[in-house]
Coordinates of C-alpha atoms in Angstrom, one line a residue:
Chain A
M1 CA 38.4 22.1 93.5
F2 CA 40.5 24.5 91.5
A3 CA 43.4 22.1 91.5
F4 CA 41.1 19.3 90.3
I5 CA 39.9 21.5 87.4
V6 CA 43.4 22.5 86.4
R7 CA 44.6 18.9 86.5
R8 CA 41.6 17.7 84.4
I9 CA 42.2 20.4 81.8
G10 CA 45.9 19.5 81.7
Q11 CA 44.9 15.9 80.9
A12 CA 42.6 17.2 78.2
V13 CA 45.4 19.2 76.6
L14 CA 47.7 16.2 76.7
V15 CA 45.1 14.0 75.0
M16 CA 44.6 16.7 72.3
L17 CA 48.4 16.7 71.7
V18 CA 48.4 12.9 71.3
I19 CA 45.5 13.2 68.8
S20 CA 47.1 16.0 66.9
L21 CA 50.4 14.0 66.7
V22 CA 48.5 11.0 65.3
G23 CA 46.6 13.3 62.9
F24 CA 49.8 15.0 61.7
S25 CA 51.6 11.7 61.2
I26 CA 48.8 10.5 59.0
K27 CA 48.9 13.7 57.0
N28 CA 52.6 13.6 56.7
R29 CA 53.1 10.0 55.9
I30 CA 50.1 9.1 53.8
G31 CA 48.6 12.4 52.5
D32 CA 49.9 14.5 49.7
P33 CA 49.5 18.2 50.5
V34 CA 50.8 19.2 47.1
R35 CA 48.0 17.3 45.4
D36 CA 45.5 18.9 47.8
V37 CA 46.6 22.4 46.5
V38 CA 47.2 21.9 42.8
G39 CA 45.8 18.5 41.8
E40 CA 47.7 15.9 39.9
R41 CA 48.6 17.5 36.6
V42 CA 51.8 19.4 37.5
T43 CA 55.3 18.7 36.4
P44 CA 57.7 17.1 38.9
A45 CA 59.8 20.4 38.9
E46 CA 56.9 22.5 39.9
R47 CA 55.9 19.9 42.4
A48 CA 59.3 20.0 44.0
A49 CA 59.3 23.8 44.1
L50 CA 55.9 23.8 45.8
R51 CA 57.0 21.2 48.3
Q52 CA 59.8 23.5 49.3
K53 CA 57.5 26.5 49.4
L54 CA 54.9 24.7 51.6
G55 CA 57.7 23.7 53.9
L56 CA 57.3 20.0 53.4
N57 CA 61.1 19.4 53.4
D58 CA 61.4 20.8 56.9
P59 CA 62.1 18.4 59.8
F60 CA 59.2 16.5 61.2
L61 CA 59.0 18.4 64.5
V62 CA 59.1 21.8 62.8
Q63 CA 56.2 20.7 60.6
Y64 CA 54.3 19.3 63.5
V65 CA 54.6 22.6 65.4
R66 CA 53.4 24.4 62.4
F67 CA 50.4 22.0 62.1
V68 CA 49.4 22.6 65.7
E69 CA 49.7 26.4 65.3
N70 CA 47.6 26.3 62.2
A71 CA 45.1 24.0 63.9
L72 CA 44.7 26.4 66.8
K73 CA 43.9 29.1 64.4
G74 CA 41.3 26.9 62.9
D75 CA 43.2 26.0 59.7
L76 CA 43.1 22.2 59.3
G77 CA 44.2 22.2 55.7
L78 CA 42.4 22.0 52.3
S79 CA 40.1 19.3 51.3
F80 CA 41.2 17.8 48.0
F81 CA 37.7 16.9 46.8
Y82 CA 35.8 20.0 47.9
K83 CA 38.6 22.5 47.2
K84 CA 37.6 24.3 50.4
P85 CA 39.2 24.5 53.9
A86 CA 38.5 21.1 55.6
L87 CA 37.1 22.8 58.7
K88 CA 34.5 24.7 56.6
V89 CA 33.4 21.4 55.0
I90 CA 33.0 19.8 58.3
I91 CA 31.1 22.8 59.8
S92 CA 28.7 22.8 56.8
K93 CA 27.9 19.1 57.5
A94 CA 27.7 19.5 61.3
P95 CA 24.0 20.6 61.6
A96 CA 22.8 17.4 60.1
T97 CA 24.7 15.2 62.6
L98 CA 23.9 17.5 65.5
E99 CA 20.2 17.5 64.8
L100 CA 20.2 13.7 64.6
V101 CA 22.1 13.4 67.9
F102 CA 19.8 15.9 69.5
V103 CA 16.6 14.1 68.5
T104 CA 18.1 10.8 69.5
A105 CA 19.0 12.1 72.9
L106 CA 15.5 13.4 73.3
I107 CA 14.0 9.9 72.4
L108 CA 16.5 8.3 74.8
I109 CA 15.4 10.5 77.8
V110 CA 11.7 10.3 77.1
V111 CA 11.7 6.5 76.7
S112 CA 14.5 5.2 79.1
L113 CA 13.6 7.3 82.2
P114 CA 10.1 6.0 82.8
I115 CA 10.9 2.4 81.7
G116 CA 14.1 2.3 83.9
V117 CA 12.3 3.6 86.9
F118 CA 9.4 1.3 86.4
T119 CA 11.6 -1.8 86.1
A120 CA 13.4 -0.7 89.3
I121 CA 10.3 -0.3 91.5
R122 CA 8.5 -3.3 90.0
P123 CA 11.3 -5.8 89.3
R124 CA 9.0 -8.8 89.2
N125 CA 6.3 -7.3 87.0
W126 CA 6.0 -9.1 83.6
F127 CA 6.8 -5.9 81.7
S128 CA 10.1 -5.5 83.7
R129 CA 11.2 -9.1 83.0
F130 CA 10.3 -8.7 79.3
T131 CA 12.3 -5.5 79.1
M132 CA 15.3 -7.0 80.7
A133 CA 15.3 -10.0 78.4
F134 CA 14.7 -7.8 75.5
S135 CA 17.6 -5.5 76.4
T136 CA 20.1 -8.4 76.0
L137 CA 18.6 -9.0 72.5
G138 CA 18.8 -5.2 71.9
V139 CA 22.5 -5.0 72.5
S140 CA 23.1 -7.9 70.1
I141 CA 21.5 -6.2 67.2
P142 CA 23.9 -4.0 65.3
V143 CA 22.6 -0.5 64.6
F144 CA 22.8 -0.8 60.9
L145 CA 20.6 -3.9 60.9
T146 CA 17.9 -2.1 63.0
A147 CA 18.1 0.7 60.4
I148 CA 17.7 -1.7 57.5
L149 CA 14.8 -3.5 59.1
L150 CA 13.1 -0.1 59.8
I151 CA 13.6 0.9 56.2
Y152 CA 12.2 -2.4 55.0
V153 CA 9.1 -2.2 57.1
F154 CA 8.3 1.5 57.1
A155 CA 9.7 2.7 53.9
V156 CA 9.7 -0.2 51.4
T157 CA 6.7 -2.2 52.6
L158 CA 4.4 0.3 54.2
N159 CA 5.7 3.3 52.4
W160 CA 4.9 5.6 55.3
L161 CA 8.3 7.3 55.8
P162 CA 11.1 8.4 53.6
S163 CA 14.2 6.2 53.7
Y164 CA 17.1 8.5 52.8
G165 CA 18.3 12.1 52.9
R166 CA 17.2 14.9 55.1
G167 CA 14.2 16.1 53.2
L168 CA 13.2 19.8 53.1
T169 CA 15.5 22.0 55.3
V170 CA 15.2 25.6 56.4
D171 CA 18.2 27.9 56.4
I172 CA 18.6 29.8 59.7
G173 CA 21.7 31.9 59.5
G174 CA 23.7 29.2 57.7
W175 CA 22.3 26.4 59.8
Q176 CA 20.4 24.0 57.6
S177 CA 17.7 22.8 59.9
G178 CA 15.3 19.9 59.2
L179 CA 13.6 20.4 62.6
L180 CA 11.2 23.1 61.4
T181 CA 9.5 21.4 58.4
L182 CA 7.1 18.5 58.4
D183 CA 9.2 16.8 55.7
G184 CA 12.4 17.3 57.6
L185 CA 10.9 15.8 60.7
K186 CA 9.6 12.8 58.8
H187 CA 13.1 12.2 57.5
L188 CA 14.4 12.3 61.1
I189 CA 12.1 9.6 62.5
L190 CA 13.8 6.4 61.2
P191 CA 17.4 7.5 61.6
S192 CA 16.9 8.7 65.2
I193 CA 14.9 5.7 66.2
S194 CA 17.6 3.3 64.9
L195 CA 20.3 5.3 66.6
A196 CA 18.4 5.4 69.9
S197 CA 17.7 1.6 69.7
I198 CA 21.4 0.8 70.2
M199 CA 21.7 3.0 73.3
L200 CA 18.3 2.3 74.9
P201 CA 19.1 -1.1 76.5
L202 CA 22.2 0.3 78.2
F203 CA 20.3 3.3 79.6
I204 CA 17.4 1.3 80.9
R205 CA 19.8 -1.1 82.6
L206 CA 21.8 1.7 84.1
I207 CA 18.8 3.6 85.4
R208 CA 17.4 0.4 86.8
A209 CA 20.6 -0.6 88.5
E210 CA 21.2 2.8 90.1
M211 CA 17.6 3.2 91.2
M212 CA 17.5 -0.3 92.7
E213 CA 20.7 0.4 94.6
I214 CA 19.3 3.7 96.0
L215 CA 16.1 1.9 97.0
E216 CA 18.2 -0.3 99.3
T217 CA 19.9 2.6 101.1
E218 CA 19.2 3.6 104.7
Y219 CA 17.6 6.9 104.0
I220 CA 15.0 5.3 101.9
K221 CA 14.3 2.7 104.6
F222 CA 13.9 5.6 107.0
A223 CA 11.5 7.3 104.6
W224 CA 9.4 4.1 104.5
A225 CA 9.5 3.9 108.3
K226 CA 8.4 7.5 108.6
G227 CA 5.3 6.5 106.6
L228 CA 5.8 8.8 103.6
R229 CA 3.7 8.2 100.5
R230 CA 5.1 5.7 98.0
S231 CA 5.1 8.2 95.1
R232 CA 7.0 10.7 97.3
I233 CA 9.7 8.1 98.2
W234 CA 10.1 6.8 94.6
F235 CA 9.9 9.9 92.6
L236 CA 11.3 12.6 94.9
H237 CA 13.8 10.9 97.3
A238 CA 15.1 8.0 95.2
F239 CA 14.8 9.4 91.7
K240 CA 16.7 12.5 92.5
N241 CA 19.8 10.6 93.6
T242 CA 19.5 8.2 90.6
L243 CA 19.9 11.1 88.3
L244 CA 23.4 12.0 89.2
P245 CA 25.3 9.0 87.8
V246 CA 22.9 8.8 85.0
I247 CA 23.7 12.3 83.8
T248 CA 27.4 11.6 83.8
V249 CA 27.0 8.5 81.8
F250 CA 24.6 10.3 79.5
G251 CA 27.3 12.9 78.8
V252 CA 29.9 10.3 77.8
Q253 CA 27.4 8.3 75.8
I254 CA 26.5 11.3 73.7
G255 CA 30.1 11.2 72.6
I256 CA 29.8 7.5 71.8
M257 CA 26.7 8.2 69.8
F258 CA 28.9 10.1 67.3
A259 CA 30.6 6.9 66.5
F260 CA 27.3 5.2 65.7
T261 CA 26.2 8.2 63.6
I262 CA 28.8 7.1 61.0
L263 CA 26.8 3.8 60.7
T264 CA 23.4 5.4 60.8
E265 CA 24.3 8.1 58.4
T266 CA 25.6 5.6 55.9
V267 CA 22.4 3.6 55.9
F268 CA 20.2 6.6 55.5
Q269 CA 22.4 8.6 53.2
W270 CA 22.2 11.3 55.8
Q271 CA 24.4 14.2 54.7
G272 CA 26.2 14.6 58.0
M273 CA 29.8 14.4 59.3
G274 CA 29.9 10.7 59.4
F275 CA 28.8 10.3 55.8
M276 CA 31.3 12.9 54.8
F277 CA 34.0 11.0 56.7
L278 CA 33.4 7.8 54.8
E279 CA 33.3 9.6 51.5
A280 CA 36.7 11.2 52.4
V281 CA 38.1 7.7 53.1
E282 CA 36.8 6.4 49.7
R283 CA 38.3 9.5 47.9
S284 CA 41.6 9.3 49.9
D285 CA 40.9 12.9 51.0
T286 CA 43.6 12.8 53.7
S287 CA 43.2 16.4 54.9
L288 CA 39.5 16.0 55.4
L289 CA 40.0 12.7 57.2
V290 CA 42.6 14.2 59.6
A291 CA 40.4 17.3 60.1
Y292 CA 37.5 15.0 61.1
L293 CA 39.7 13.1 63.5
V294 CA 40.8 16.4 65.2
V295 CA 37.2 17.8 65.3
V296 CA 35.8 14.6 66.8
G297 CA 38.7 14.4 69.2
V298 CA 38.0 18.0 70.4
I299 CA 34.3 17.1 70.8
F300 CA 35.1 14.0 72.9
V301 CA 37.7 15.7 75.0
V302 CA 35.6 18.7 75.7
V303 CA 32.5 16.6 76.6
N304 CA 34.5 14.2 78.8
T305 CA 36.3 17.0 80.6
L306 CA 33.1 18.9 81.2
V307 CA 31.3 15.8 82.5
D308 CA 34.2 15.1 84.9
I309 CA 34.3 18.6 86.2
I310 CA 30.6 18.8 86.7
Y311 CA 30.7 15.4 88.4
G312 CA 33.5 16.7 90.6
L313 CA 31.5 19.7 91.5
V314 CA 28.5 17.7 92.6
N315 CA 30.3 14.7 94.1
P316 CA 33.2 15.7 96.3
T317 CA 34.5 12.1 96.7
V318 CA 35.6 12.1 93.1
R319 CA 38.1 14.9 93.5
V320 CA 39.4 13.6 96.9
A321 CA 40.0 10.1 95.4
G322 CA 41.8 11.6 92.4
R323 CA 44.1 13.7 94.6
K324 CA 46.2 11.0 96.4
Chain B
M1 CA 44.6 -35.0 83.2
K2 CA 42.1 -37.3 84.8
A3 CA 42.3 -35.4 88.0
T4 CA 41.5 -32.1 86.2
W5 CA 38.5 -33.8 84.6
Q6 CA 37.3 -35.0 88.0
R7 CA 37.7 -31.5 89.5
F8 CA 35.8 -30.0 86.6
K9 CA 33.0 -32.5 87.0
S10 CA 32.4 -31.6 90.6
S11 CA 33.0 -27.8 90.1
Y12 CA 30.5 -25.1 90.8
L13 CA 30.9 -24.0 87.2
L14 CA 29.5 -27.2 85.8
Y15 CA 26.9 -27.4 88.5
S16 CA 25.4 -24.0 87.8
F17 CA 25.7 -24.6 84.0
R18 CA 23.5 -27.7 84.3
R19 CA 20.9 -25.8 86.2
D20 CA 20.7 -22.9 83.8
K21 CA 18.6 -23.7 80.8
V22 CA 19.4 -20.4 79.0
A23 CA 23.2 -21.0 79.4
M24 CA 22.9 -24.6 78.1
A25 CA 20.8 -23.6 75.1
S26 CA 23.1 -20.8 74.2
F27 CA 26.1 -23.0 74.6
A28 CA 24.5 -25.6 72.3
V29 CA 23.7 -23.1 69.6
L30 CA 27.2 -21.5 69.9
V31 CA 28.9 -24.9 69.5
L32 CA 26.7 -25.7 66.6
L33 CA 27.4 -22.4 64.9
I34 CA 31.2 -22.7 65.5
L35 CA 31.3 -26.2 64.2
T36 CA 29.3 -25.3 61.1
G37 CA 31.6 -22.4 60.4
L38 CA 34.8 -24.4 60.9
A39 CA 33.5 -27.2 58.7
A40 CA 32.2 -24.8 56.0
P41 CA 33.7 -26.6 53.0
L42 CA 32.1 -29.9 54.2
V43 CA 28.7 -28.7 55.2
S44 CA 27.8 -25.9 52.8
P45 CA 25.9 -27.1 49.7
Y46 CA 28.0 -24.9 47.3
N47 CA 31.4 -23.2 47.3
P48 CA 30.7 -19.5 47.0
Y49 CA 34.3 -18.7 46.2
D50 CA 34.3 -21.1 43.2
P51 CA 33.2 -19.1 40.1
S52 CA 32.2 -22.3 38.2
S53 CA 29.5 -23.2 40.8
I54 CA 27.9 -19.8 40.3
D55 CA 25.3 -19.2 37.6
I56 CA 24.2 -15.6 37.0
M57 CA 20.8 -16.9 35.8
N58 CA 20.1 -18.0 39.4
S59 CA 20.6 -14.5 40.8
E60 CA 18.1 -13.0 43.3
L61 CA 16.0 -16.2 43.7
P62 CA 13.8 -15.9 46.8
P63 CA 13.8 -18.6 49.6
A64 CA 12.6 -22.0 48.6
W65 CA 9.2 -21.7 50.3
Q66 CA 8.2 -18.7 48.1
D67 CA 6.6 -19.2 44.7
A68 CA 9.6 -18.2 42.6
G69 CA 12.0 -20.0 44.9
S70 CA 14.0 -23.0 43.8
R71 CA 14.4 -26.2 45.8
A72 CA 18.2 -26.1 45.2
F73 CA 18.6 -22.9 47.2
L74 CA 16.9 -23.1 50.6
L75 CA 17.3 -19.5 51.6
G76 CA 17.5 -18.1 48.0
T77 CA 20.4 -16.6 46.2
D78 CA 22.2 -13.2 46.1
V79 CA 22.7 -10.9 43.2
Q80 CA 25.6 -12.9 41.8
G81 CA 23.6 -16.1 42.0
R82 CA 25.4 -17.4 45.0
D83 CA 23.5 -19.7 47.3
M84 CA 22.6 -17.8 50.5
V85 CA 23.2 -20.7 52.8
S86 CA 26.7 -21.3 51.6
T87 CA 27.7 -17.7 51.6
M88 CA 26.4 -17.3 55.1
I89 CA 28.3 -20.3 56.4
Y90 CA 31.5 -19.1 54.8
G91 CA 30.7 -15.6 56.1
L92 CA 30.2 -16.9 59.6
R93 CA 33.5 -18.7 59.3
L94 CA 35.3 -15.5 58.5
S95 CA 33.5 -13.6 61.3
I96 CA 34.5 -16.3 63.8
L97 CA 38.0 -16.3 62.6
I98 CA 38.4 -12.5 62.8
G99 CA 36.5 -12.3 66.1
C100 CA 38.7 -14.9 67.8
G101 CA 41.9 -13.7 66.2
A102 CA 41.2 -10.1 67.3
V103 CA 40.4 -11.2 70.9
T104 CA 43.5 -13.2 71.1
L105 CA 45.6 -10.3 69.9
Q106 CA 43.7 -8.0 72.4
A107 CA 44.4 -10.5 75.2
L108 CA 48.1 -10.8 74.3
I109 CA 48.7 -7.1 74.2
G110 CA 46.5 -6.5 77.2
I111 CA 48.0 -9.3 79.4
F112 CA 51.5 -8.1 78.5
I113 CA 50.9 -4.5 79.3
G114 CA 48.7 -5.3 82.3
L115 CA 51.2 -7.6 83.9
I116 CA 54.1 -5.1 83.5
A117 CA 52.0 -2.2 84.7
G118 CA 50.6 -4.0 87.6
Y119 CA 53.8 -5.8 88.8
I120 CA 56.4 -3.1 88.2
G121 CA 54.1 -0.2 89.1
G122 CA 55.4 3.3 89.6
K123 CA 56.2 5.5 86.5
V124 CA 55.8 2.6 84.0
D125 CA 52.4 1.9 85.4
A126 CA 51.3 5.5 85.3
L127 CA 52.4 5.9 81.7
L128 CA 50.8 2.7 80.4
M129 CA 47.6 3.3 82.2
R130 CA 47.4 6.9 81.1
L131 CA 47.7 5.6 77.6
A132 CA 44.9 3.1 78.2
D133 CA 42.8 5.8 79.7
I134 CA 43.2 8.1 76.7
Q135 CA 42.2 5.3 74.3
L136 CA 39.3 4.2 76.5
S137 CA 37.9 7.8 76.5
F138 CA 37.1 7.1 72.8
P139 CA 34.5 4.4 72.0
Y140 CA 36.2 1.4 70.6
L141 CA 34.1 1.4 67.4
M142 CA 35.3 4.9 66.7
V143 CA 39.0 3.9 67.2
A144 CA 38.4 0.8 65.0
I145 CA 36.8 3.0 62.3
F146 CA 39.7 5.5 62.4
I147 CA 42.4 2.9 62.3
S148 CA 40.8 1.0 59.4
A149 CA 40.2 4.3 57.5
I150 CA 43.9 5.1 57.9
F151 CA 45.0 1.7 56.8
Q152 CA 42.7 1.8 53.8
V153 CA 44.1 5.1 52.7
A154 CA 47.6 4.0 53.4
F155 CA 47.4 0.6 51.6
G156 CA 45.0 1.6 48.8
I157 CA 41.6 -0.2 48.5
G158 CA 42.8 -3.1 46.4
R159 CA 45.7 -4.1 48.6
Y160 CA 43.5 -3.6 51.7
A161 CA 41.0 -6.0 50.3
E162 CA 43.7 -8.6 49.8
L163 CA 45.0 -8.3 53.3
A164 CA 41.6 -7.7 54.9
V165 CA 41.6 -10.7 57.3
P166 CA 44.9 -10.0 59.1
L167 CA 44.4 -6.3 58.9
L168 CA 41.0 -6.5 60.6
I169 CA 42.4 -8.7 63.3
V170 CA 45.1 -6.0 63.9
I171 CA 42.6 -3.2 63.8
I172 CA 40.1 -4.7 66.2
G173 CA 42.9 -6.0 68.4
L174 CA 44.4 -2.6 68.7
S175 CA 41.1 -0.9 69.3
E176 CA 40.2 -2.8 72.5
W177 CA 43.4 -3.9 74.3
P178 CA 42.9 -1.4 77.2
V179 CA 40.0 -3.4 78.5
Y180 CA 42.3 -6.4 79.1
A181 CA 45.2 -4.3 80.3
R182 CA 43.1 -2.7 83.0
T183 CA 41.4 -5.9 84.2
I184 CA 44.8 -7.8 84.3
R185 CA 46.5 -4.9 86.1
A186 CA 43.8 -4.8 88.7
S187 CA 44.1 -8.5 89.5
V188 CA 47.9 -8.4 89.4
I189 CA 47.9 -5.6 92.0
G190 CA 45.5 -7.7 94.1
E191 CA 47.8 -10.8 93.8
K192 CA 51.3 -9.4 93.9
N193 CA 51.5 -8.9 97.7
K194 CA 50.1 -12.3 98.5
E195 CA 52.4 -14.8 100.3
Y196 CA 53.0 -17.2 97.4
V197 CA 54.4 -14.3 95.3
E198 CA 56.6 -13.3 98.2
A199 CA 57.8 -16.9 98.6
A200 CA 58.6 -17.1 94.9
R201 CA 60.6 -13.9 95.3
V202 CA 62.5 -15.2 98.3
I203 CA 63.5 -18.3 96.5
G204 CA 65.1 -15.9 94.0
L205 CA 63.0 -16.5 90.9
N206 CA 63.3 -13.7 88.4
R207 CA 60.6 -11.3 87.7
R208 CA 59.5 -12.6 84.4
L209 CA 59.0 -16.1 85.8
I210 CA 57.0 -14.8 88.8
M211 CA 54.8 -12.8 86.5
V212 CA 54.1 -15.5 83.9
R213 CA 54.1 -18.7 86.0
H214 CA 52.8 -17.5 89.3
I215 CA 50.7 -14.4 88.9
L216 CA 49.2 -14.9 85.5
P217 CA 47.4 -18.1 86.2
N218 CA 45.6 -16.4 89.1
T219 CA 44.3 -13.7 86.9
I220 CA 42.9 -16.0 84.3
T221 CA 39.4 -16.0 85.7
S222 CA 38.9 -12.3 85.0
V223 CA 40.3 -12.8 81.5
L224 CA 37.8 -15.5 80.9
V225 CA 34.9 -13.3 82.1
I226 CA 35.7 -10.5 79.8
S227 CA 36.8 -12.6 76.8
T228 CA 33.3 -13.9 76.0
I229 CA 31.9 -10.4 75.8
Q230 CA 34.9 -9.3 73.9
V231 CA 34.4 -11.9 71.2
A232 CA 30.8 -10.6 70.8
N233 CA 32.2 -7.1 70.6
A234 CA 34.8 -8.0 68.1
V235 CA 32.3 -9.8 65.8
M236 CA 30.1 -6.7 66.0
S237 CA 33.0 -4.4 65.2
E238 CA 34.0 -6.6 62.3
A239 CA 30.4 -6.5 61.0
A240 CA 30.2 -2.8 61.4
L241 CA 33.5 -2.2 59.6
S242 CA 32.5 -4.5 56.8
F243 CA 29.2 -2.8 56.5
L244 CA 30.9 0.5 56.1
G245 CA 33.1 -0.9 53.4
L246 CA 36.2 -0.8 55.6
G247 CA 36.3 -4.6 56.2
M248 CA 35.9 -7.7 54.2
P249 CA 35.4 -7.2 50.4
V250 CA 32.3 -8.5 48.7
T251 CA 34.3 -11.2 46.9
K252 CA 35.1 -12.8 50.3
P253 CA 32.2 -11.7 52.3
S254 CA 31.8 -11.9 56.1
L255 CA 28.4 -11.5 57.6
G256 CA 28.8 -7.7 57.7
S257 CA 29.7 -7.4 54.1
L258 CA 26.8 -9.7 53.1
I259 CA 24.5 -7.4 54.9
R260 CA 26.1 -4.4 53.1
S261 CA 25.9 -6.0 49.7
G262 CA 22.3 -7.0 50.2
F263 CA 21.2 -3.6 51.5
E264 CA 20.7 -1.9 48.2
Y265 CA 18.5 -4.7 46.9
I266 CA 16.1 -4.3 49.8
F267 CA 14.4 -1.5 47.8
S268 CA 13.5 -3.8 45.0
G269 CA 12.0 -6.3 47.5
S270 CA 14.9 -8.8 47.7
W271 CA 14.9 -8.7 51.5
W272 CA 16.5 -12.2 52.0
I273 CA 20.0 -11.1 50.9
T274 CA 20.2 -8.8 53.8
I275 CA 17.9 -10.2 56.5
F276 CA 19.2 -13.8 56.7
P277 CA 22.9 -12.9 57.3
G278 CA 21.6 -10.3 59.7
I279 CA 19.6 -12.9 61.7
L280 CA 22.6 -15.2 61.8
L281 CA 24.8 -12.4 63.1
V282 CA 22.3 -11.5 65.8
I283 CA 21.9 -15.1 66.9
F284 CA 25.6 -15.6 67.0
V285 CA 26.2 -12.4 69.0
L286 CA 23.2 -13.0 71.2
V287 CA 24.3 -16.5 72.4
I288 CA 27.8 -15.2 73.2
N289 CA 26.3 -12.4 75.2
L290 CA 24.0 -14.7 77.1
L291 CA 26.9 -17.0 77.9
G292 CA 29.0 -14.1 78.9
D293 CA 26.3 -12.8 81.3
W294 CA 26.0 -16.3 82.8
L295 CA 29.8 -16.7 83.1
R296 CA 30.1 -13.3 84.7
D297 CA 27.5 -14.1 87.3
V298 CA 29.0 -17.4 88.1
L299 CA 32.7 -16.6 88.2
N300 CA 32.7 -13.1 89.6
P301 CA 29.5 -11.8 91.2
K302 CA 31.5 -8.7 92.2
L303 CA 32.2 -7.7 88.6
Y304 CA 28.5 -7.6 87.9
K305 CA 27.8 -3.9 88.6
G306 CA 31.0 -2.5 87.4
A307 CA 30.9 -4.1 84.0

């Protein structure tokens, strides 16, 4: 087990190195660190002096090592637009995105588990058929279209819910939370529903497929033969074993949700990391762009590694298969 | 040629197609949409790229069946006074072009890398597949967004807009090749120890010939199965990128950029500018997905769970 964890972490470090190399190349080739520091109104002579001072004339590799060293210390460069360290900007935007992802994950669990289990134990019921047909339609609707439709119906036509921004937030030790005010919660409803809508079909299908497979196994047949109560077989024996693969996929999908937050945040003007990223692209704020790349990379790598390790702990066949 | 047609006529593929109403209906809709898109200059009532056919006085007209609507514009007009039907047909054409182009590129890169990794094996295989794994650990949409963001900053917004079509093909192509590489590699490994490959080797054919002429044709089924879904994915990616403003510019709108440009007018009640392109996009992606599901079931029942 120890060897498995070490190997998995080694892979994670390797991936992070690749990401940092990509990030650094962008910064080096496209960005202009001199501009990030002093802006555009500086004479060419001063500019050249500053280039030398910042070490921009050093060989590529030397600069790359410096970039990685700085990144490890938490210094990802200055944002040209915000005039602040890029990492600080990202951290200030993180709560909005994290709260959105959290609420979406909550919706996903609450909705997909019962529906997935139901469609597995009653595959011929009309509701199950309807759900399966609807899930194909569901994956064909892009998340921004769902968001627009929700806005049109609930914000423009019915005027029930707000359509943009986070609403009233409460400051808890630097964390701007919208979860504690009624207004903030209202603002969360539409974005989280549209974000959940894109993942929901996948989860329901996954839970259904896993559960149906488990229901075919020997030990479930044995449980039927023993004459156990239906509910006990379904919800205790079968359901427990369905959860394991579902939890793994859930972990990975939380990462994928970050990609979709960029779209959702754009539609709802949600002041999170994704919205900030697009603004950075429009403003050619290279440092901020690279910082976002690195931060998202870290999130992904950490989540993937943790999920793999946890899965390895629970399911020994994974680590044996990986050993060779 | 005739023999191939005969074989196709009695094949299981055609048999199950003719028994599946959903597959037939989606195929019909798909063919209709593709033909409409390809023949856009012939079938669309106006040319949305031609400034002389656009009259700003016609802007934001609702669909013809509403009171303020005009008979000349069936689905209404957008803010610049362009006919919605025409812009949608031209947009569909761009979406199809970019989707198919991107999938071709994905397939080319993926087949090349997959063949080499699978046939040569060893260190080359390990390196290439590790690369694919790294990329696959990120969602393709994220990769596409990153690449396009980098391109946009590198090229500048104006130049990016000019080159949008080839750039988008490259972006979406680069973001999803690992799917093909992995699938091809798996089938190559399955094929390469079979007798016909050994026979080819004994005759003394070189490696390239064995790979391309003998192994590749036997991996085509799996390519076909993933290609349909990949086209749907590519069209969705393109729409998402365009919606974010990282794709087609508003002057040459694809379905995604039409949705984007219509979005801000939804608050003033002009829903049709956004909703109609949206519906068209959903129908297009949906029929491809339905066909893809059907094809996957018919050609490769084993793939069903894994994919």
